[in-house]
Amino acid sequence: MGRTPCCDKANVKKGPWSPEEDTKLKEFIEKYGTGGNWISLPHKAGLRRCGKSCRLRWLNYLRPNIKHGEFSEEEDRVICSLFAAIGSRWSIMASRLPGRTDNDIKNYWNTKLKKKLLGITPFQRKPHRQSYHHQNQHFSPSSSSQGAGSESFPITSQVIMPRSTPVISSDLFRVPYHQYQMKSCSSMNTVSIDQSCISSEENCTRFSNIKYLNYDYGGGEEQMGIQKESKLFLLGGGCQVETGLEYSLEEIKQLLISNSVCNNNDHNLYLDHLIANGKMENSKLQHAPDF
DNA sequence: AAACCCAGCAACCGCGGCTGC
DNA sequence: TGCAGCCGCGGTTGCTGGGTT
């Protein structure tokens, strides 16, 4: 038994897209839209491609206003902050970075940003490599332009849910660390926050309890950039939780390190570390009951 | 000049969730 | 209530090009 394939794999082309295919797909979508059905789209557009492949190509490359190229420092900050707050939720991050795709962010994180933060660099492995010099400028503690000690990333939530840990159960209820609760402003009922509750506003309709957890950048402002002054999380019911949290570069590093070298039991160590350092009030953070 | 190494990135794959029947 | 189809997400793979030996 298995899932039925989404397309006839024998008859679909795989691999890199040709300019002709790109043109066909782009013109078709611009003319007719996706019609809400990616599966039938390639056939209608005259493409021998899987619908998923078309969707990916459109979303990651052909769609208008896609931004390619270097990430700015501001974007770095946003990504780091969000990673510390919500883990590897690339699509949410993408919704916070106009013009960037989840794939882009994911690749950027995996190939560059993570290494910057951890200080794992080609330089260390291969001293002759010069390219590293470049990369290291942004985040190296020795970088004079950045004021290493004071470098910090604003984190906008007290809910910490690193999802991209090596040993992560998909069943949140079995992993105490992955679910914490926040006191609702309007009542004494606790509001469970699990991964399904965090979303961009675009996706908010998917959730029923807490519709969405949204960053507030302070009134209709450009999505880019998490403001240090405005560290709020909005709950769907209009509840605002002010966190006042700000994680240092070191703490984000710690998170990365603990994620990459420890098993999931150790995630609590990071949390404990934050609590111990007064970054997170214990009283505001309650473990969800184990199920 | 050739071989090798490695980083970057596009694309694929499988799974979970949602929706309609 | 169960099933099938589809969408979207995140992890992984594999190709490519640039740098190094």
mmCIF file of C-alpha atoms (C1' of nucleotides) in Angstrom:
data_model
loop_
_atom_site.group_PDB
_atom_site.id
_atom_site.type_symbol
_atom_site.label_atom_id
_atom_site.label_comp_id
_atom_site.label_asym_id
_atom_site.label_seq_id
_atom_site.Cartn_x
_atom_site.Cartn_y
_atom_site.Cartn_z
ATOM 1 C CA MET A 1 0.000 0.000 0.000
ATOM 2 C CA GLY A 2 1.215 3.436 -0.685
ATOM 3 C CA ARG A 3 0.161 6.835 -1.671
ATOM 4 C CA THR A 4 -0.996 7.103 -5.228
ATOM 5 C CA PRO A 5 1.521 9.043 -7.274
ATOM 6 C CA CYS A 6 0.519 12.592 -8.071
ATOM 7 C CA CYS A 7 1.416 12.127 -11.695
ATOM 8 C CA ASP A 8 2.503 9.557 -14.224
ATOM 9 C CA LYS A 9 6.160 9.455 -13.349
ATOM 10 C CA ALA A 10 7.083 7.637 -16.529
ATOM 11 C CA ASN A 11 5.750 10.447 -18.670
ATOM 12 C CA VAL A 12 7.006 13.481 -16.838
ATOM 13 C CA LYS A 13 10.246 15.255 -17.393
ATOM 14 C CA LYS A 14 12.534 15.771 -14.442
ATOM 15 C CA GLY A 15 15.570 17.880 -13.800
ATOM 16 C CA PRO A 16 16.374 21.453 -14.671
ATOM 17 C CA TRP A 17 13.825 23.568 -16.455
ATOM 18 C CA SER A 18 14.562 24.814 -19.944
ATOM 19 C CA PRO A 19 13.869 28.451 -20.908
ATOM 20 C CA GLU A 20 11.092 27.182 -23.180
ATOM 21 C CA GLU A 21 9.384 25.404 -20.322
ATOM 22 C CA ASP A 22 9.739 28.481 -18.165
ATOM 23 C CA THR A 23 8.155 30.628 -20.824
ATOM 24 C CA LYS A 24 5.292 28.220 -21.314
ATOM 25 C CA LEU A 25 4.556 28.018 -17.620
ATOM 26 C CA LYS A 26 4.884 31.740 -17.040
ATOM 27 C CA GLU A 27 2.700 32.682 -19.958
ATOM 28 C CA PHE A 28 0.071 30.150 -19.039
ATOM 29 C CA ILE A 29 -0.166 31.262 -15.433
ATOM 30 C CA GLU A 30 -0.144 34.934 -16.325
ATOM 31 C CA LYS A 31 -2.947 34.292 -18.765
ATOM 32 C CA TYR A 32 -5.115 31.811 -16.917
ATOM 33 C CA GLY A 33 -3.791 31.651 -13.374
ATOM 34 C CA THR A 34 -3.194 28.373 -11.635
ATOM 35 C CA GLY A 35 -6.876 27.603 -11.507
ATOM 36 C CA GLY A 36 -6.297 26.251 -8.034
ATOM 37 C CA ASN A 37 -5.184 22.974 -9.481
ATOM 38 C CA TRP A 38 -1.521 22.337 -10.021
ATOM 39 C CA ILE A 39 -2.029 18.737 -11.001
ATOM 40 C CA SER A 40 -3.909 19.514 -14.169
ATOM 41 C CA LEU A 41 -1.964 22.667 -14.955
ATOM 42 C CA PRO A 42 1.017 21.120 -16.748
ATOM 43 C CA HIS A 43 -1.273 19.251 -19.120
ATOM 44 C CA LYS A 44 -3.251 22.387 -19.902
ATOM 45 C CA ALA A 45 -0.064 24.380 -20.346
ATOM 46 C CA GLY A 46 1.411 21.777 -22.626
ATOM 47 C CA LEU A 47 4.177 20.824 -20.266
ATOM 48 C CA ARG A 48 5.466 17.351 -19.564
ATOM 49 C CA ARG A 49 6.038 18.114 -15.943
ATOM 50 C CA CYS A 50 4.634 17.062 -12.626
ATOM 51 C CA GLY A 51 2.234 19.580 -11.113
ATOM 52 C CA LYS A 52 4.347 19.819 -8.018
ATOM 53 C CA SER A 53 7.347 20.598 -10.122
ATOM 54 C CA CYS A 54 5.429 23.389 -11.871
ATOM 55 C CA ARG A 55 4.302 24.808 -8.582
ATOM 56 C CA LEU A 56 7.827 24.804 -7.226
ATOM 57 C CA ARG A 57 9.233 26.384 -10.329
ATOM 58 C CA TRP A 58 6.625 29.102 -10.279
ATOM 59 C CA LEU A 59 6.888 29.855 -6.581
ATOM 60 C CA ASN A 60 10.647 29.751 -6.356
ATOM 61 C CA TYR A 61 11.684 31.243 -9.624
ATOM 62 C CA LEU A 62 9.113 32.505 -12.090
ATOM 63 C CA ARG A 63 6.713 34.310 -9.822
ATOM 64 C CA PRO A 64 6.915 38.108 -10.076
ATOM 65 C CA ASN A 65 8.859 40.116 -7.483
ATOM 66 C CA ILE A 66 11.141 37.285 -6.575
ATOM 67 C CA LYS A 67 14.319 38.621 -5.099
ATOM 68 C CA HIS A 68 17.515 36.797 -5.911
ATOM 69 C CA GLY A 69 20.998 37.457 -4.731
ATOM 70 C CA GLU A 70 22.624 38.539 -1.511
ATOM 71 C CA PHE A 71 20.678 38.673 1.689
ATOM 72 C CA SER A 72 20.995 41.915 3.568
ATOM 73 C CA GLU A 73 22.092 42.141 7.156
ATOM 74 C CA GLU A 74 18.575 43.064 8.101
ATOM 75 C CA GLU A 75 17.314 39.905 6.457
ATOM 76 C CA ASP A 76 19.988 37.933 8.304
ATOM 77 C CA ARG A 77 18.690 39.321 11.546
ATOM 78 C CA VAL A 78 15.120 38.467 10.731
ATOM 79 C CA ILE A 79 16.045 34.941 9.797
ATOM 80 C CA CYS A 80 18.137 34.419 12.910
ATOM 81 C CA SER A 81 15.461 35.817 15.133
ATOM 82 C CA LEU A 82 12.773 33.729 13.605
ATOM 83 C CA PHE A 83 14.895 30.617 13.669
ATOM 84 C CA ALA A 84 15.500 31.063 17.356
ATOM 85 C CA ALA A 85 11.822 31.631 17.930
ATOM 86 C CA ILE A 86 10.166 29.116 15.671
ATOM 87 C CA GLY A 87 12.828 26.849 14.296
ATOM 88 C CA SER A 88 12.948 25.773 10.703
ATOM 89 C CA ARG A 89 9.633 27.148 9.604
ATOM 90 C CA TRP A 90 10.928 28.410 6.319
ATOM 91 C CA SER A 91 7.584 29.293 4.845
ATOM 92 C CA ILE A 92 6.783 31.528 7.794
ATOM 93 C CA MET A 93 10.122 33.202 7.443
ATOM 94 C CA ALA A 94 9.471 33.658 3.755
ATOM 95 C CA SER A 95 6.228 35.391 4.522
ATOM 96 C CA ARG A 96 8.218 37.839 6.613
ATOM 97 C CA LEU A 97 10.770 38.529 3.917
ATOM 98 C CA PRO A 98 9.113 39.943 0.829
ATOM 99 C CA GLY A 99 10.529 38.547 -2.357
ATOM 100 C CA ARG A 100 12.289 35.670 -0.658
ATOM 101 C CA THR A 101 11.133 32.112 -0.993
ATOM 102 C CA ASP A 102 11.196 29.448 1.650
ATOM 103 C CA ASN A 103 13.629 27.490 -0.465
ATOM 104 C CA ASP A 104 15.930 30.474 -0.726
ATOM 105 C CA ILE A 105 15.891 31.048 2.978
ATOM 106 C CA LYS A 106 16.399 27.397 3.713
ATOM 107 C CA ASN A 107 19.369 27.212 1.384
ATOM 108 C CA TYR A 108 20.795 30.426 2.712
ATOM 109 C CA TRP A 109 20.473 29.241 6.265
ATOM 110 C CA ASN A 110 21.962 25.840 5.609
ATOM 111 C CA THR A 111 24.840 27.011 3.486
ATOM 112 C CA LYS A 112 25.807 30.327 4.994
ATOM 113 C CA LEU A 113 24.010 31.729 7.943
ATOM 114 C CA LYS A 114 24.287 28.705 10.183
ATOM 115 C CA LYS A 115 27.989 28.549 9.545
ATOM 116 C CA LYS A 116 28.385 32.216 10.245
ATOM 117 C CA LEU A 117 26.690 31.846 13.574
ATOM 118 C CA LEU A 118 28.490 28.728 14.599
ATOM 119 C CA GLY A 119 31.776 30.033 13.418
ATOM 120 C CA ILE A 120 32.261 26.934 11.307
ATOM 121 C CA THR A 121 34.111 28.284 8.374
ATOM 122 C CA PRO A 122 36.163 27.215 5.449
ATOM 123 C CA PHE A 123 38.874 29.341 6.966
ATOM 124 C CA GLN A 124 39.137 27.066 9.927
ATOM 125 C CA ARG A 125 39.296 23.984 7.837
ATOM 126 C CA LYS A 126 41.319 25.384 5.003
ATOM 127 C CA PRO A 127 43.310 28.428 5.970
ATOM 128 C CA HIS A 128 44.201 29.240 2.418
ATOM 129 C CA ARG A 129 40.599 29.918 1.455
ATOM 130 C CA GLN A 130 39.979 33.579 1.104
ATOM 131 C CA SER A 131 36.321 33.500 0.325
ATOM 132 C CA TYR A 132 35.648 32.974 3.946
ATOM 133 C CA HIS A 133 37.071 36.296 4.871
ATOM 134 C CA HIS A 134 34.101 37.782 3.253
ATOM 135 C CA GLN A 135 31.502 35.685 4.946
ATOM 136 C CA ASN A 136 32.954 36.153 8.332
ATOM 137 C CA GLN A 137 32.605 39.869 8.293
ATOM 138 C CA HIS A 138 29.019 39.972 9.337
ATOM 139 C CA PHE A 139 29.071 37.864 12.397
ATOM 140 C CA SER A 140 32.539 37.219 13.549
ATOM 141 C CA PRO A 141 32.973 38.303 17.133
ATOM 142 C CA SER A 142 36.229 39.839 16.050
ATOM 143 C CA SER A 143 34.551 41.978 13.482
ATOM 144 C CA SER A 144 35.085 45.509 14.614
ATOM 145 C CA SER A 145 32.281 46.935 12.536
ATOM 146 C CA GLN A 146 29.674 44.908 14.298
ATOM 147 C CA GLY A 147 30.503 45.527 17.914
ATOM 148 C CA ALA A 148 30.609 41.882 18.724
ATOM 149 C CA GLY A 149 29.612 41.928 22.325
ATOM 150 C CA SER A 150 26.567 44.005 21.771
ATOM 151 C CA GLU A 151 25.357 42.128 18.735
ATOM 152 C CA SER A 152 21.990 40.730 19.490
ATOM 153 C CA PHE A 153 18.911 39.569 17.752
ATOM 154 C CA PRO A 154 15.529 40.633 18.898
ATOM 155 C CA ILE A 155 13.289 37.751 19.554
ATOM 156 C CA THR A 156 9.656 38.385 19.566
ATOM 157 C CA SER A 157 8.270 35.472 21.410
ATOM 158 C CA GLN A 158 8.608 33.627 24.597
ATOM 159 C CA VAL A 159 7.551 30.544 22.754
ATOM 160 C CA ILE A 160 10.619 28.711 21.725
ATOM 161 C CA MET A 161 10.120 25.808 19.444
ATOM 162 C CA PRO A 162 13.137 24.735 17.546
ATOM 163 C CA ARG A 163 11.747 22.298 15.101
ATOM 164 C CA SER A 164 14.751 21.352 13.117
ATOM 165 C CA THR A 165 16.434 19.353 15.758
ATOM 166 C CA PRO A 166 18.111 16.119 14.858
ATOM 167 C CA VAL A 167 15.782 14.025 16.922
ATOM 168 C CA ILE A 168 12.387 15.577 16.722
ATOM 169 C CA SER A 169 9.207 13.751 17.167
ATOM 170 C CA SER A 170 6.434 14.947 14.974
ATOM 171 C CA ASP A 171 4.118 14.286 17.818
ATOM 172 C CA LEU A 172 4.394 17.442 19.832
ATOM 173 C CA PHE A 173 2.539 16.108 22.760
ATOM 174 C CA ARG A 174 5.148 13.536 23.445
ATOM 175 C CA VAL A 175 7.938 16.033 23.580
ATOM 176 C CA PRO A 176 7.367 18.368 26.486
ATOM 177 C CA TYR A 177 9.828 20.904 25.229
ATOM 178 C CA HIS A 178 7.872 21.523 22.107
ATOM 179 C CA GLN A 179 4.808 22.788 23.740
ATOM 180 C CA TYR A 180 4.561 25.553 26.186
ATOM 181 C CA GLN A 181 1.651 27.563 27.218
ATOM 182 C CA MET A 182 1.098 31.249 27.455
ATOM 183 C CA LYS A 183 -1.370 32.910 29.719
ATOM 184 C CA SER A 184 -4.114 34.505 27.786
ATOM 185 C CA CYS A 185 -4.604 38.190 28.461
ATOM 186 C CA SER A 186 -8.314 37.916 28.555
ATOM 187 C CA SER A 187 -8.729 34.955 30.766
ATOM 188 C CA MET A 188 -6.876 32.654 33.036
ATOM 189 C CA ASN A 189 -7.178 29.886 30.577
ATOM 190 C CA THR A 190 -3.906 28.934 29.130
ATOM 191 C CA VAL A 191 -3.491 29.075 25.456
ATOM 192 C CA SER A 192 -1.612 26.207 23.987
ATOM 193 C CA ILE A 193 0.858 27.160 21.397
ATOM 194 C CA ASP A 194 2.049 24.392 19.224
ATOM 195 C CA GLN A 195 3.634 24.485 15.858
ATOM 196 C CA SER A 196 0.352 24.472 14.061
ATOM 197 C CA CYS A 197 -0.555 27.727 15.704
ATOM 198 C CA ILE A 198 2.304 29.656 14.295
ATOM 199 C CA SER A 199 1.631 30.971 10.895
ATOM 200 C CA SER A 200 1.688 33.899 8.649
ATOM 201 C CA GLU A 201 -1.481 35.832 8.224
ATOM 202 C CA GLU A 202 -1.767 34.308 4.780
ATOM 203 C CA ASN A 203 -2.191 30.938 6.340
ATOM 204 C CA CYS A 204 -4.264 31.941 9.274
ATOM 205 C CA THR A 205 -7.422 30.408 7.949
ATOM 206 C CA ARG A 206 -5.940 26.995 8.440
ATOM 207 C CA PHE A 207 -6.173 27.109 12.167
ATOM 208 C CA SER A 208 -9.174 27.046 14.306
ATOM 209 C CA ASN A 209 -8.176 27.522 17.928
ATOM 210 C CA ILE A 210 -5.667 30.253 17.831
ATOM 211 C CA LYS A 211 -6.007 31.479 14.323
ATOM 212 C CA TYR A 212 -2.519 32.714 13.976
ATOM 213 C CA LEU A 213 0.446 33.962 15.766
ATOM 214 C CA ASN A 214 1.653 37.062 14.087
ATOM 215 C CA TYR A 215 4.553 39.338 14.433
ATOM 216 C CA ASP A 216 3.599 42.878 15.053
ATOM 217 C CA TYR A 217 5.990 45.313 13.560
ATOM 218 C CA GLY A 218 4.054 48.273 14.685
ATOM 219 C CA GLY A 219 1.138 49.324 12.577
ATOM 220 C CA GLY A 220 1.122 48.651 8.904
ATOM 221 C CA GLU A 221 4.803 48.888 8.592
ATOM 222 C CA GLU A 222 6.874 47.234 5.952
ATOM 223 C CA GLN A 223 7.147 43.568 6.759
ATOM 224 C CA MET A 224 10.892 43.617 6.716
ATOM 225 C CA GLY A 225 12.693 43.862 9.948
ATOM 226 C CA ILE A 226 11.711 43.048 13.425
ATOM 227 C CA GLN A 227 11.825 46.143 15.477
ATOM 228 C CA LYS A 228 13.579 45.978 18.753
ATOM 229 C CA GLU A 229 11.000 48.230 20.293
ATOM 230 C CA SER A 230 8.085 46.170 19.227
ATOM 231 C CA LYS A 231 8.567 42.736 20.579
ATOM 232 C CA LEU A 232 5.036 41.586 20.592
ATOM 233 C CA PHE A 233 3.274 38.469 19.657
ATOM 234 C CA LEU A 234 -0.336 38.765 18.773
ATOM 235 C CA LEU A 235 -2.636 35.947 19.469
ATOM 236 C CA GLY A 236 -5.542 35.468 17.170
ATOM 237 C CA GLY A 237 -8.071 36.510 19.741
ATOM 238 C CA GLY A 238 -6.491 39.914 19.998
ATOM 239 C CA CYS A 239 -4.328 38.971 22.922
ATOM 240 C CA GLN A 240 -0.960 40.580 22.953
ATOM 241 C CA VAL A 241 1.945 39.201 24.831
ATOM 242 C CA GLU A 242 4.790 41.535 25.392
ATOM 243 C CA THR A 243 7.974 39.661 25.811
ATOM 244 C CA GLY A 244 10.762 42.117 26.021
ATOM 245 C CA LEU A 245 13.026 39.321 24.998
ATOM 246 C CA GLU A 246 16.243 39.839 23.283
ATOM 247 C CA TYR A 247 18.645 37.040 22.576
ATOM 248 C CA SER A 248 22.271 37.593 22.101
ATOM 249 C CA LEU A 249 24.265 36.142 19.311
ATOM 250 C CA GLU A 250 25.811 33.810 21.839
ATOM 251 C CA GLU A 251 22.440 32.467 22.825
ATOM 252 C CA ILE A 252 21.429 31.794 19.273
ATOM 253 C CA LYS A 253 24.710 30.043 18.830
ATOM 254 C CA GLN A 254 23.970 27.982 21.886
ATOM 255 C CA LEU A 255 20.692 26.979 20.388
ATOM 256 C CA LEU A 256 22.342 25.926 17.196
ATOM 257 C CA ILE A 257 25.006 24.004 18.999
ATOM 258 C CA SER A 258 22.567 22.248 21.223
ATOM 259 C CA ASN A 259 20.450 21.395 18.235
ATOM 260 C CA SER A 260 23.297 19.974 16.280
ATOM 261 C CA VAL A 261 25.185 18.045 18.886
ATOM 262 C CA CYS A 262 22.665 17.060 21.465
ATOM 263 C CA ASN A 263 19.679 14.912 21.461
ATOM 264 C CA ASN A 264 16.343 16.444 22.233
ATOM 265 C CA ASN A 265 16.621 15.991 25.958
ATOM 266 C CA ASP A 266 19.155 18.725 25.944
ATOM 267 C CA HIS A 267 16.848 21.291 24.491
ATOM 268 C CA ASN A 268 15.650 21.937 27.948
ATOM 269 C CA LEU A 269 19.146 22.965 28.832
ATOM 270 C CA TYR A 270 18.918 25.853 26.453
ATOM 271 C CA LEU A 271 15.602 26.800 27.868
ATOM 272 C CA ASP A 272 16.923 26.501 31.376
ATOM 273 C CA HIS A 273 19.793 28.662 30.351
ATOM 274 C CA LEU A 274 17.444 31.370 29.174
ATOM 275 C CA ILE A 275 15.355 31.167 32.260
ATOM 276 C CA ALA A 276 18.396 31.209 34.490
ATOM 277 C CA ASN A 277 19.617 34.305 32.764
ATOM 278 C CA GLY A 278 16.356 36.066 33.213
ATOM 279 C CA LYS A 279 15.573 36.088 29.509
ATOM 280 C CA MET A 280 12.446 34.186 30.115
ATOM 281 C CA GLU A 281 10.237 34.273 33.088
ATOM 282 C CA ASN A 282 9.602 30.857 34.423
ATOM 283 C CA SER A 283 6.189 31.827 35.633
ATOM 284 C CA LYS A 284 5.068 32.764 32.171
ATOM 285 C CA LEU A 285 6.202 29.518 30.735
ATOM 286 C CA GLN A 286 4.449 26.359 31.557
ATOM 287 C CA HIS A 287 5.042 22.961 30.236
ATOM 288 C CA ALA A 288 2.050 21.497 28.614
ATOM 289 C CA PRO A 289 0.975 18.369 30.346
ATOM 290 C CA ASP A 290 2.439 15.241 28.900
ATOM 291 C CA PHE A 291 -0.077 13.187 27.122
ATOM 292 C "C1'" DA B 1 45.936 21.739 -17.787
ATOM 293 C "C1'" DA B 2 43.714 18.348 -15.287
ATOM 294 C "C1'" DA B 3 41.888 16.541 -11.198
ATOM 295 C "C1'" DC B 4 39.845 17.334 -7.109
ATOM 296 C "C1'" DC B 5 37.156 19.648 -3.593
ATOM 297 C "C1'" DC B 6 33.530 22.226 -1.943
ATOM 298 C "C1'" DA B 7 29.832 25.714 -1.633
ATOM 299 C "C1'" DG B 8 25.658 27.115 -3.521
ATOM 300 C "C1'" DC B 9 21.389 26.298 -5.284
ATOM 301 C "C1'" DA B 10 17.590 24.234 -8.018
ATOM 302 C "C1'" DA B 11 14.787 20.559 -7.897
ATOM 303 C "C1'" DC B 12 12.963 16.257 -6.061
ATOM 304 C "C1'" DC B 13 10.712 13.456 -2.601
ATOM 305 C "C1'" DG B 14 7.805 12.024 1.014
ATOM 306 C "C1'" DC B 15 4.778 13.212 4.471
ATOM 307 C "C1'" DG B 16 1.069 15.584 6.999
ATOM 308 C "C1'" DG B 17 -2.957 18.255 6.765
ATOM 309 C "C1'" DC B 18 -7.034 19.873 4.567
ATOM 310 C "C1'" DT B 19 -11.132 19.345 1.846
ATOM 311 C "C1'" DG B 20 -14.773 17.311 -0.646
ATOM 312 C "C1'" DC B 21 -17.377 13.350 -1.520
ATOM 313 C "C1'" DT C 1 -16.579 8.269 9.259
ATOM 314 C "C1'" DG C 2 -13.439 6.862 5.873
ATOM 315 C "C1'" DC C 3 -11.219 7.572 1.683
ATOM 316 C "C1'" DA C 4 -9.035 9.880 -2.179
ATOM 317 C "C1'" DG C 5 -7.028 13.810 -4.199
ATOM 318 C "C1'" DC C 6 -4.512 17.772 -3.728
ATOM 319 C "C1'" DC C 7 -1.602 21.326 -1.563
ATOM 320 C "C1'" DG C 8 2.164 22.910 0.970
ATOM 321 C "C1'" DC C 9 6.092 22.172 3.770
ATOM 322 C "C1'" DG C 10 10.640 20.770 5.098
ATOM 323 C "C1'" DG C 11 14.443 17.577 4.387
ATOM 324 C "C1'" DT C 12 17.464 15.752 1.049
ATOM 325 C "C1'" DT C 13 19.800 15.089 -3.265
ATOM 326 C "C1'" DG C 14 22.508 16.008 -7.079
ATOM 327 C "C1'" DC C 15 24.291 19.165 -10.478
ATOM 328 C "C1'" DT C 16 27.240 23.090 -11.476
ATOM 329 C "C1'" DG C 17 30.779 26.318 -11.278
ATOM 330 C "C1'" DG C 18 34.594 28.354 -8.987
ATOM 331 C "C1'" DG C 19 38.682 27.765 -6.376
ATOM 332 C "C1'" DT C 20 42.673 25.033 -5.083
ATOM 333 C "C1'" DT C 21 46.260 21.639 -5.571
#
